PDB file of C-alpha atoms in Angstrom:
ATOM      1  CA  UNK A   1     -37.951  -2.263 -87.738  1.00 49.00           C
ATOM      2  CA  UNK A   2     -38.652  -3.542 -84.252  1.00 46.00           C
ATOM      3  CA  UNK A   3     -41.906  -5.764 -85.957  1.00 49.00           C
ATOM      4  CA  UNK A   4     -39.654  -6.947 -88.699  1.00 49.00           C
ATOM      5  CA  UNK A   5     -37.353  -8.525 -85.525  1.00 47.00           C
ATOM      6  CA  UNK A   6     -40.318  -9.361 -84.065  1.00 51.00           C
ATOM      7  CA  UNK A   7     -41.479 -11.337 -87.017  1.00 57.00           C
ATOM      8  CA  UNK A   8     -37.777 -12.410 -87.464  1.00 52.00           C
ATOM      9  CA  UNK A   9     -37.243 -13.824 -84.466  1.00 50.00           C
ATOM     10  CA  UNK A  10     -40.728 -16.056 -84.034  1.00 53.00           C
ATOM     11  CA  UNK A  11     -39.648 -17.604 -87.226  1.00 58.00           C
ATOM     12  CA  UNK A  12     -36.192 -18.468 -86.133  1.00 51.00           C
ATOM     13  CA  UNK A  13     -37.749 -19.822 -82.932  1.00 52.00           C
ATOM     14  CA  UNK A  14     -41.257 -22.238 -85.104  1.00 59.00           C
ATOM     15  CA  UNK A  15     -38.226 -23.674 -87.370  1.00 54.00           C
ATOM     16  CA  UNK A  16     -36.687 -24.457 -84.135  1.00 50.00           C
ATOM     17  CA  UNK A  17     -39.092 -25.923 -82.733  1.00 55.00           C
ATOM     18  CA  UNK A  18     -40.319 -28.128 -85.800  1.00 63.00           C
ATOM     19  CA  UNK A  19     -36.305 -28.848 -86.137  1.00 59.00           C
ATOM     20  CA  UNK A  20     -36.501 -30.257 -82.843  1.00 58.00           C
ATOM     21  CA  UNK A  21     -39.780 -32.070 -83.298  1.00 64.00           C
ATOM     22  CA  UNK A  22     -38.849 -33.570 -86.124  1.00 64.00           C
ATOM     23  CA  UNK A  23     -35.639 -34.835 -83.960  1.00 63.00           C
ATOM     24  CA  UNK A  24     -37.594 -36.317 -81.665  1.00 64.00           C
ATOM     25  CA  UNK A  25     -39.936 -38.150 -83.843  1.00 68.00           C
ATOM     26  CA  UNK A  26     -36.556 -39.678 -85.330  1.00 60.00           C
ATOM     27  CA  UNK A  27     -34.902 -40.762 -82.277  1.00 66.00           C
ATOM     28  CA  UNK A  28     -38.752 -42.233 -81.156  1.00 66.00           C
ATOM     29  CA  UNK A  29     -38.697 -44.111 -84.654  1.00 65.00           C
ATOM     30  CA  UNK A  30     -34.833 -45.382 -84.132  1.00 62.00           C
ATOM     31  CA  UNK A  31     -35.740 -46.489 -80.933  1.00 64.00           C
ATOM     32  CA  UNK A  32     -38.396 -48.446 -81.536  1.00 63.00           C
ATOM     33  CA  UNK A  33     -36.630 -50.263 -84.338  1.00 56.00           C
ATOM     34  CA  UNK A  34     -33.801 -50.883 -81.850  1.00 61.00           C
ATOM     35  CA  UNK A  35     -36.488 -52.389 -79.548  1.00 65.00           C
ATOM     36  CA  UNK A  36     -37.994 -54.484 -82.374  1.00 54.00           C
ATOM     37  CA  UNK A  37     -34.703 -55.607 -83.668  1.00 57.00           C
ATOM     38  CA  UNK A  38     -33.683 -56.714 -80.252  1.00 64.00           C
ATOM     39  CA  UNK A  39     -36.987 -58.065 -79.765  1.00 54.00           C
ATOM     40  CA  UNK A  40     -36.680 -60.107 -83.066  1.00 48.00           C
ATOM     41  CA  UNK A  41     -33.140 -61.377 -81.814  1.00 51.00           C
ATOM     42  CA  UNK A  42     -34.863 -62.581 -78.551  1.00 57.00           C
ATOM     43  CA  UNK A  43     -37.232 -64.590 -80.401  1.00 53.00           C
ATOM     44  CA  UNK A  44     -34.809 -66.122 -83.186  1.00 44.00           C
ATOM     45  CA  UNK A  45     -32.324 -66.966 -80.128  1.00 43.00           C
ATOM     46  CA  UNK A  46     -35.227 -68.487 -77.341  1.00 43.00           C
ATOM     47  CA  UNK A  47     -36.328 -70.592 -80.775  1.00 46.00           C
ATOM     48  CA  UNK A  48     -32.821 -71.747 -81.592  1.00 45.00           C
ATOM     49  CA  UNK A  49     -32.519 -72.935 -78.099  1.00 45.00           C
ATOM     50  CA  UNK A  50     -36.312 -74.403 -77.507  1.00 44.00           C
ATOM     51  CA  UNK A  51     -35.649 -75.905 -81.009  1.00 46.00           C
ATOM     52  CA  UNK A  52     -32.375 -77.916 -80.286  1.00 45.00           C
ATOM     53  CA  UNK A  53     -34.187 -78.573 -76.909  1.00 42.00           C
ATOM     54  CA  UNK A  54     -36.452 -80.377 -78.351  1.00 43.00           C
ATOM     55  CA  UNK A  55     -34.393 -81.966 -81.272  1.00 39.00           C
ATOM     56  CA  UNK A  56     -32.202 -83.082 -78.965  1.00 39.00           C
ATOM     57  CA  UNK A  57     -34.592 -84.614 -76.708  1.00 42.00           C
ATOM     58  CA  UNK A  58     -36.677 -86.212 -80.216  1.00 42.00           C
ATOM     59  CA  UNK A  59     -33.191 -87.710 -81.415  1.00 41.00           C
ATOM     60  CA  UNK A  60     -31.993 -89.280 -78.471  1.00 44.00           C
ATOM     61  CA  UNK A  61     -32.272 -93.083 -78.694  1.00 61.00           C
ATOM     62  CA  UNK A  62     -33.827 -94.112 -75.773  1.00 65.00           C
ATOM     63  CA  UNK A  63     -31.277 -97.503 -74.796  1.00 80.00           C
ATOM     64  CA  UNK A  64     -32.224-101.111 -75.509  1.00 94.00           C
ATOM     65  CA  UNK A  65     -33.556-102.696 -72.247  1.00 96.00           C
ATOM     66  CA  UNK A  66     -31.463-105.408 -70.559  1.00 98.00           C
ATOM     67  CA  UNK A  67     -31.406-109.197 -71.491  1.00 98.00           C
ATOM     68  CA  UNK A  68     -30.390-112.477 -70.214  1.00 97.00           C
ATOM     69  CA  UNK A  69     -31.437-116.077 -70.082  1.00 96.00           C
ATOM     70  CA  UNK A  70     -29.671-118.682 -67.934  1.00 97.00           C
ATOM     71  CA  UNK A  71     -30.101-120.716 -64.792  1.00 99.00           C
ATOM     72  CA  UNK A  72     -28.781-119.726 -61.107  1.00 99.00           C
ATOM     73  CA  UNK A  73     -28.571-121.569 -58.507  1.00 99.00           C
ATOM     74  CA  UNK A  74     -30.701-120.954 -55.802  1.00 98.00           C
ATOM     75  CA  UNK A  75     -31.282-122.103 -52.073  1.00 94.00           C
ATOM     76  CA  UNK A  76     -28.971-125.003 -52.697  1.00 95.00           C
ATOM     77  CA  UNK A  77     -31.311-125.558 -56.006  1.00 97.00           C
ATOM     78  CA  UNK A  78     -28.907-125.845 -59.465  1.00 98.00           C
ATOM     79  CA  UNK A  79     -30.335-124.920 -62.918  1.00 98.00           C
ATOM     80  CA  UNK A  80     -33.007-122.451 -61.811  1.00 99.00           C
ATOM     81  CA  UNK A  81     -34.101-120.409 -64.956  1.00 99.00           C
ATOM     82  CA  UNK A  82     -33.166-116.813 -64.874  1.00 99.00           C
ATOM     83  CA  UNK A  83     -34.112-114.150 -67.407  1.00 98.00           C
ATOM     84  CA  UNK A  84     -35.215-111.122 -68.426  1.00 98.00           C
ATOM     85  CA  UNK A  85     -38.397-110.630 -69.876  1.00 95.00           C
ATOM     86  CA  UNK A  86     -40.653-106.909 -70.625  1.00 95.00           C
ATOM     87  CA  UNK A  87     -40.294-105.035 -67.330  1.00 97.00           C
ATOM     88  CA  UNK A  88     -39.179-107.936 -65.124  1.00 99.00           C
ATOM     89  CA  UNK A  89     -36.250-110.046 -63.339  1.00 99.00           C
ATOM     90  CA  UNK A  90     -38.205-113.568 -64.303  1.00 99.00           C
ATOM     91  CA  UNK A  91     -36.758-116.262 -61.549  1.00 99.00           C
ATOM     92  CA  UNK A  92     -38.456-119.860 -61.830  1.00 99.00           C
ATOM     93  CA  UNK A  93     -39.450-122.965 -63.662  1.00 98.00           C
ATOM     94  CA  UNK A  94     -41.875-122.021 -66.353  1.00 96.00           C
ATOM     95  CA  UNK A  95     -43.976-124.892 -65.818  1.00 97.00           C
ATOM     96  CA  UNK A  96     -44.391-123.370 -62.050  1.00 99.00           C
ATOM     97  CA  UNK A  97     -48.347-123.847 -61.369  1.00 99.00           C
ATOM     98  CA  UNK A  98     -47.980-120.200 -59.833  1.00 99.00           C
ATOM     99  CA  UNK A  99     -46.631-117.030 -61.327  1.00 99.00           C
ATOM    100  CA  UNK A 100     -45.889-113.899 -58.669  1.00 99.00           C
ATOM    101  CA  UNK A 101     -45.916-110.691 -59.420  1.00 99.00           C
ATOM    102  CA  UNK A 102     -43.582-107.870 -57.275  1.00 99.00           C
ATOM    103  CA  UNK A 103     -43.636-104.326 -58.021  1.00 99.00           C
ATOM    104  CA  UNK A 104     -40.821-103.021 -56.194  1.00 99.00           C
ATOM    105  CA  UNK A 105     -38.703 -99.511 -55.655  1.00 99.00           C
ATOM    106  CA  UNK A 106     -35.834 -99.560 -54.563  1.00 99.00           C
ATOM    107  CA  UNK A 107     -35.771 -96.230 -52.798  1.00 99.00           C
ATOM    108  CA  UNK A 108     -38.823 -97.242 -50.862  1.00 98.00           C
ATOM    109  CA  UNK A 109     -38.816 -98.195 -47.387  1.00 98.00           C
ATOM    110  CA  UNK A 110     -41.830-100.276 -47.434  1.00 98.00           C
ATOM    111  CA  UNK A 111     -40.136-102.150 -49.847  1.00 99.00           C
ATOM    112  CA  UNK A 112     -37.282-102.286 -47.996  1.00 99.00           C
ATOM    113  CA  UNK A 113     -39.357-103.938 -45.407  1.00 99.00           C
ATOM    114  CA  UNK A 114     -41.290-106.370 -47.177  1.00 99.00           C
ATOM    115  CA  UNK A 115     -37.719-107.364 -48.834  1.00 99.00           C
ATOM    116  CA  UNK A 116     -36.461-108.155 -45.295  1.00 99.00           C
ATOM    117  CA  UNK A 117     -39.120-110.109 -44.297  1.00 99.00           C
ATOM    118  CA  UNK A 118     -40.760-112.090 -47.910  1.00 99.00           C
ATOM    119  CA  UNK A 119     -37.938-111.979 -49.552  1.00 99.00           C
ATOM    120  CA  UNK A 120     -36.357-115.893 -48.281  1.00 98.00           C
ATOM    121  CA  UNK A 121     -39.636-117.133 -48.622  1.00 99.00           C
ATOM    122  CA  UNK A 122     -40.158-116.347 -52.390  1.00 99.00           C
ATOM    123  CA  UNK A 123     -36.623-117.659 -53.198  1.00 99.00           C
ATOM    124  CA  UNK A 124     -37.725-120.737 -51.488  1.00 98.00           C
ATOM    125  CA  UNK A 125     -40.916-121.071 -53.459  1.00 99.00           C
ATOM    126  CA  UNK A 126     -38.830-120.109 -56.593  1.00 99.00           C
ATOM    127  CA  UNK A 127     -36.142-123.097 -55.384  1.00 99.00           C
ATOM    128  CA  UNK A 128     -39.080-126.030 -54.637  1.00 98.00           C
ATOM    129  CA  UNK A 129     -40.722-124.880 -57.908  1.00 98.00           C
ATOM    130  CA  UNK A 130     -44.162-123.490 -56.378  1.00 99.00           C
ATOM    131  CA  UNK A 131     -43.653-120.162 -58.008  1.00 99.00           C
ATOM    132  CA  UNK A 132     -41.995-118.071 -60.878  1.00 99.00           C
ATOM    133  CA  UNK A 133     -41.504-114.956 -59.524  1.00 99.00           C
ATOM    134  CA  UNK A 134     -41.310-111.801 -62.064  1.00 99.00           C
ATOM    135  CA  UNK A 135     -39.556-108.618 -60.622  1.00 99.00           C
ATOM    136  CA  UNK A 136     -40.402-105.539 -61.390  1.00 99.00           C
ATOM    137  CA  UNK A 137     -37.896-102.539 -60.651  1.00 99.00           C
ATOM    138  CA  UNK A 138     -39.825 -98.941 -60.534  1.00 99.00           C
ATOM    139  CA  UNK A 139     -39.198 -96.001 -59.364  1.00 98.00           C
ATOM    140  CA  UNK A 140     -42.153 -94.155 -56.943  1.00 98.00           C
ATOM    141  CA  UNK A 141     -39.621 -92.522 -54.346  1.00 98.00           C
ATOM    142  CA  UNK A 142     -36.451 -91.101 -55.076  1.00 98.00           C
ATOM    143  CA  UNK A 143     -33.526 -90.677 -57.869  1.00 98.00           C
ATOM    144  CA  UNK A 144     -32.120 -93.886 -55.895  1.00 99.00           C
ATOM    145  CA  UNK A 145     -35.338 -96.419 -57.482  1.00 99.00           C
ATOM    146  CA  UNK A 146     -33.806 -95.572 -60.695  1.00 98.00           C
ATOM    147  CA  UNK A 147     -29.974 -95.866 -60.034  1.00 98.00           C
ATOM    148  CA  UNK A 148     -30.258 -98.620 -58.537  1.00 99.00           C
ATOM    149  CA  UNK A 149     -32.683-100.270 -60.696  1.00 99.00           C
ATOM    150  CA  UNK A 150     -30.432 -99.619 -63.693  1.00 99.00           C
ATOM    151  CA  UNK A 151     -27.162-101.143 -61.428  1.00 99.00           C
ATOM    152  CA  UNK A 152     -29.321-104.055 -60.563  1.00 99.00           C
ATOM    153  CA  UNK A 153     -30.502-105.280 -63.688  1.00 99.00           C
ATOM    154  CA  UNK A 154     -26.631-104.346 -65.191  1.00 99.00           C
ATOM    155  CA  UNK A 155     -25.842-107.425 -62.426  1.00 99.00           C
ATOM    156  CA  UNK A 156     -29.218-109.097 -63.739  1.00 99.00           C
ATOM    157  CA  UNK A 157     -27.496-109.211 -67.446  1.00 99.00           C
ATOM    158  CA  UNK A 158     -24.041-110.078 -67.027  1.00 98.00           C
ATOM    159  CA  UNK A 159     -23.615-111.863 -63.294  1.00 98.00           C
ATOM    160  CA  UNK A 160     -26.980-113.368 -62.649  1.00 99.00           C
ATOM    161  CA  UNK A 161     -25.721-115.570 -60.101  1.00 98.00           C
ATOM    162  CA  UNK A 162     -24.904-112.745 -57.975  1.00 99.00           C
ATOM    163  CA  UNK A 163     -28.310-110.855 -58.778  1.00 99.00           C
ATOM    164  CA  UNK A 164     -30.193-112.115 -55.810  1.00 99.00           C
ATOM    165  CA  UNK A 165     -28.198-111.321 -52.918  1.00 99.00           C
ATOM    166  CA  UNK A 166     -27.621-107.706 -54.876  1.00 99.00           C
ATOM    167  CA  UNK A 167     -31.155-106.923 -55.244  1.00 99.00           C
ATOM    168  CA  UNK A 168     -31.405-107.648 -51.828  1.00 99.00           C
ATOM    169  CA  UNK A 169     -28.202-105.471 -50.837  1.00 99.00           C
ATOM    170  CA  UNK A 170     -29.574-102.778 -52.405  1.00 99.00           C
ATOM    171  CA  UNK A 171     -32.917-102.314 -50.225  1.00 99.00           C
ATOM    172  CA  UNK A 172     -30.903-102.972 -46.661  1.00 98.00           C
ATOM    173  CA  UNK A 173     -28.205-100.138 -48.343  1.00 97.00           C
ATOM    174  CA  UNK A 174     -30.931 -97.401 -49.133  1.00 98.00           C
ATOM    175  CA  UNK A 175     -30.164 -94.497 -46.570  1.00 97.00           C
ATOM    176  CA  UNK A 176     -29.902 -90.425 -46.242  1.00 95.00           C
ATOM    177  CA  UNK A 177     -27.043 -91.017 -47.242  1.00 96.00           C
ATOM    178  CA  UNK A 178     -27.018 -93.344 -50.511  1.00 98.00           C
ATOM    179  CA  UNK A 179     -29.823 -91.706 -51.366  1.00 97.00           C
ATOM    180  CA  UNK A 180     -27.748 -89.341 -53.820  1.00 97.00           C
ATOM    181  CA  UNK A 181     -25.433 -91.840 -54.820  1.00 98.00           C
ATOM    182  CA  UNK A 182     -23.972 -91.666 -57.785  1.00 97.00           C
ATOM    183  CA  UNK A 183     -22.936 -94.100 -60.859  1.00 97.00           C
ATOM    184  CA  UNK A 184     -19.336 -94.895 -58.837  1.00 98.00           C
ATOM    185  CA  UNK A 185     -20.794 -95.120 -55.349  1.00 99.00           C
ATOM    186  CA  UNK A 186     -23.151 -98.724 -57.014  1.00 99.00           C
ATOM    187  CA  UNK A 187     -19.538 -99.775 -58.399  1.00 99.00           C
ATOM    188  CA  UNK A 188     -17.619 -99.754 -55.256  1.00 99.00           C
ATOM    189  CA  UNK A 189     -20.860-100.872 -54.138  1.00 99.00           C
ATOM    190  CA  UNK A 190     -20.882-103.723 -56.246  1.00 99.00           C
ATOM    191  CA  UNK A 191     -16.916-104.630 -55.790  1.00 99.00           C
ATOM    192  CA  UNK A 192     -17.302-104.852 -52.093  1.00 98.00           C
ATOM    193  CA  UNK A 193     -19.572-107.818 -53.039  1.00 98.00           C
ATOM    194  CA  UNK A 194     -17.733-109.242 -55.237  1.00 98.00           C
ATOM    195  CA  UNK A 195     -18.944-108.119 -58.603  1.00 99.00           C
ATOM    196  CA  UNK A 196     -15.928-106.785 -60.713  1.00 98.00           C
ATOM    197  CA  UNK A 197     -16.664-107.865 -64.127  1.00 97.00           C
ATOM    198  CA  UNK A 198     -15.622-105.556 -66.741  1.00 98.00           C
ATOM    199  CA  UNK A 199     -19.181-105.731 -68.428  1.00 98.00           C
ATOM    200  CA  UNK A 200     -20.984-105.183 -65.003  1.00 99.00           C
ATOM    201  CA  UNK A 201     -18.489-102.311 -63.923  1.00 99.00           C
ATOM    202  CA  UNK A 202     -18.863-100.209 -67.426  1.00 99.00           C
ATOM    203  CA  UNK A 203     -22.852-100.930 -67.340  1.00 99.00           C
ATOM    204  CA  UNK A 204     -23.377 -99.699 -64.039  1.00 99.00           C
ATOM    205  CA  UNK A 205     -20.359 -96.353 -64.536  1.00 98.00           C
ATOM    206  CA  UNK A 206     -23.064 -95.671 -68.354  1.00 98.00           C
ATOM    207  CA  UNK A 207     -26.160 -95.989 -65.839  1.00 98.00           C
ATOM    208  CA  UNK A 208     -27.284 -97.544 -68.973  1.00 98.00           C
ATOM    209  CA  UNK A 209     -30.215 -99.070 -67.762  1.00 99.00           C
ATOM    210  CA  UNK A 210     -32.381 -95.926 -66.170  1.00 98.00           C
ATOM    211  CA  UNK A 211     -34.774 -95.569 -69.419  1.00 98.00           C
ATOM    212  CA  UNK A 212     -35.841 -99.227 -68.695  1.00 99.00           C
ATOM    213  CA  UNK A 213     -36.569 -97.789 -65.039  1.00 99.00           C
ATOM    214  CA  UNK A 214     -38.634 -95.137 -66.273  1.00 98.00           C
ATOM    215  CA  UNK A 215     -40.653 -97.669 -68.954  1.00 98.00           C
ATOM    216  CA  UNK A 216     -41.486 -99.555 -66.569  1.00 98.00           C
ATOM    217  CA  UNK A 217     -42.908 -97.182 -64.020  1.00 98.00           C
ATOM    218  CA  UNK A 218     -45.297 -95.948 -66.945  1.00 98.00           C
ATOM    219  CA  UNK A 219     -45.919-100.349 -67.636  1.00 97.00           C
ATOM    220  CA  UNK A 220     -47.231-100.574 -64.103  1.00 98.00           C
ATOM    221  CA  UNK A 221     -49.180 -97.465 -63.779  1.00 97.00           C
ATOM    222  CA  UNK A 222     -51.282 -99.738 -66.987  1.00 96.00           C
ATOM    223  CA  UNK A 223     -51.279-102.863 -64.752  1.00 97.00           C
ATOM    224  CA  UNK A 224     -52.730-100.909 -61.983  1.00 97.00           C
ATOM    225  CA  UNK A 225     -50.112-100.456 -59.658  1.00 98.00           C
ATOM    226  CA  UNK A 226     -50.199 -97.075 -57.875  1.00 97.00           C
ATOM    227  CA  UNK A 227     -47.914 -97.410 -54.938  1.00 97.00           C
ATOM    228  CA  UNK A 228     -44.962 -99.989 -53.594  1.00 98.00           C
ATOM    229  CA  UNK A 229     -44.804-102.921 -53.055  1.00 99.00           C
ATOM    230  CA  UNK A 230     -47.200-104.556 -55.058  1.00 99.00           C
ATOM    231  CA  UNK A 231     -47.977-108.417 -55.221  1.00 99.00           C
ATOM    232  CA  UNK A 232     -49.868-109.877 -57.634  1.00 99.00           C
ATOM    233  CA  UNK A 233     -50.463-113.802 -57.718  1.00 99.00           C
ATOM    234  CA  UNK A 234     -51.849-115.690 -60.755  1.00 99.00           C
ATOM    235  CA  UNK A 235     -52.814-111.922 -62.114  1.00 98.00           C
ATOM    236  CA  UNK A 236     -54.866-110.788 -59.235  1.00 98.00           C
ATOM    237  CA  UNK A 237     -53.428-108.254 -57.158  1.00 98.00           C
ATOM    238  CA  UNK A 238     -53.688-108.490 -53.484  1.00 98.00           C
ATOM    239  CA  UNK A 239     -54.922-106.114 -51.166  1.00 96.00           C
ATOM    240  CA  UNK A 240     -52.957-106.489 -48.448  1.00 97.00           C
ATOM    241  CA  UNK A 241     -49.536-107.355 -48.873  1.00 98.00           C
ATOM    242  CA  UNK A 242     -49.364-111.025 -47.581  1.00 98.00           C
ATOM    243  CA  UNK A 243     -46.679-112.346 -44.612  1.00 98.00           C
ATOM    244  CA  UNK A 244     -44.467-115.380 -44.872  1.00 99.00           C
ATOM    245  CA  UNK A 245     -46.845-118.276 -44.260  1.00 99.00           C
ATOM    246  CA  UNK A 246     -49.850-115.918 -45.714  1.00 99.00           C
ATOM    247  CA  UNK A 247     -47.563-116.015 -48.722  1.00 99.00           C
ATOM    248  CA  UNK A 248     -46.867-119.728 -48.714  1.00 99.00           C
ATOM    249  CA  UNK A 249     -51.023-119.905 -47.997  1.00 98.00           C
ATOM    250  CA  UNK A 250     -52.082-118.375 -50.650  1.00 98.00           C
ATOM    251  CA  UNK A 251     -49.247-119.702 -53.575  1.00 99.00           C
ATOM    252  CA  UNK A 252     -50.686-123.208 -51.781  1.00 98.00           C
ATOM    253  CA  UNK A 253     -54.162-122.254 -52.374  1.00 98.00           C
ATOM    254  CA  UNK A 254     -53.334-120.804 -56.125  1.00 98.00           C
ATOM    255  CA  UNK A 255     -52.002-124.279 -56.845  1.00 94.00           C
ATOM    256  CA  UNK A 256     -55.563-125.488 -56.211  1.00 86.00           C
TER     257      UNK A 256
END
């Protein structure tokens, strides 16, 4: 009787066991199919996101780049031609017998330097018709080459008159301080010189003009520019950045 319990109870305590066994595989099997599933969500969601990432980034239009075509007046000059043409500000007569090239960033302070001190002098050769001078807004530094790139060449498209003393403006007001300026900081900016158009105000408040920043950083990087400010006169660039009368000296000896 007491081997017959014996027996009895063993049994009892194998079915147990395989009960339990068998538990345990089920629970491992659910919760690896929980892990998969939530595994699988993951993926689907990180795809959905990457994907609309990157549709959103393929379907955005990048905008048109600024125009204009006029004259200015400059240096006391009238009827200066005034455009803009590829990656450039284009001041001058086109039948100048010397064409200038000026890589420029706003948010740099060598720039900001060479502005201080060139700057006159290639209005005045623009003004007596020794030079064209094409102006090319990049961005090497900070966010500020861009902003104010795309505020200047807003003022380049709808007030041109005003564009040279702005372009200027904006190297003297580079600072800690602008430096994270944003799209209403280059309005007021702009109003406190005088430019309140309705067309210059909403161009500047859409920063509409920052793509044609960043195309033209990639143009010069294919013209060979690899740092700012960059002068280039009849196509050759120079390798040291030329003073006033070196300036005047070399446009005279480019004339020929």
């Amino acid at each position: 009787m007491a081997r017959k319990d014996s027996s009895r109870i063993i049994e009892i305590r194998e079915k147990a066991n395989r009960q339990r066994r068998e538990q345990q595989r089920a629970e491992k099997r659910k919760t690896i199919l929980i892990q998969a599933s939530i595994a699988v969500g993951i993926i689907v969601v990180v795809a959905a996101v990457v994907g609309g990432i990157l549709w959103a980034q393929g379907s955005r239009t990048p905008s048109a780049p600024p125009t204009a075509s006029g004259t200015i007046s400059l240096q006391g000059t009238p009827n200066i031609p005034f455009g803009i043409d590829g990656s450039a500000v284009t001041v001058g007569m086109a039948d100048a017998p010397v064409t200038i090239d000026l890589y420029e960033d706003y948010s740099c302070p060598h720039c900001a330097d060479y502005e201080a001190a060139v700057g006159p002098t290639l209005l005045q050769l623009i003004a007596n018709g020794d030079a064209i001078v094409n102006f090319h807004p990049i961005k090497i530094v900070t966010g500020y080459g861009i902003a104010a790139g795309s505020a200047a060449a807003c003022v380049a498209e709808n007030d041109p008159q005003n564009w040279p003393a702005f372009h200027t403006a904006l190297f003297a007001n580079h600072s800690q301080t602008s430096d994270g300026w944003g799209a209403k900081d280059f309005v007021a900016f702009a109003g406190s010189m005088g430019i309140t158009d309705e067309d210059t105000v909403k161009c500047i408040t859409d920063a509409r003009y920052t793509d044609w920043i960043t195309s033209n950083t990639a143009a010069s990087r294919d013209a060979g520019v690899t740092g700012t400010p960059t002068l280039f006169i009849d196509g050759k660039q120079q390798s040291s950045l030329p003073g006033p009368d070196q300036l005047i000296a070399a446009v005279d000896a480019a004339k020929g």
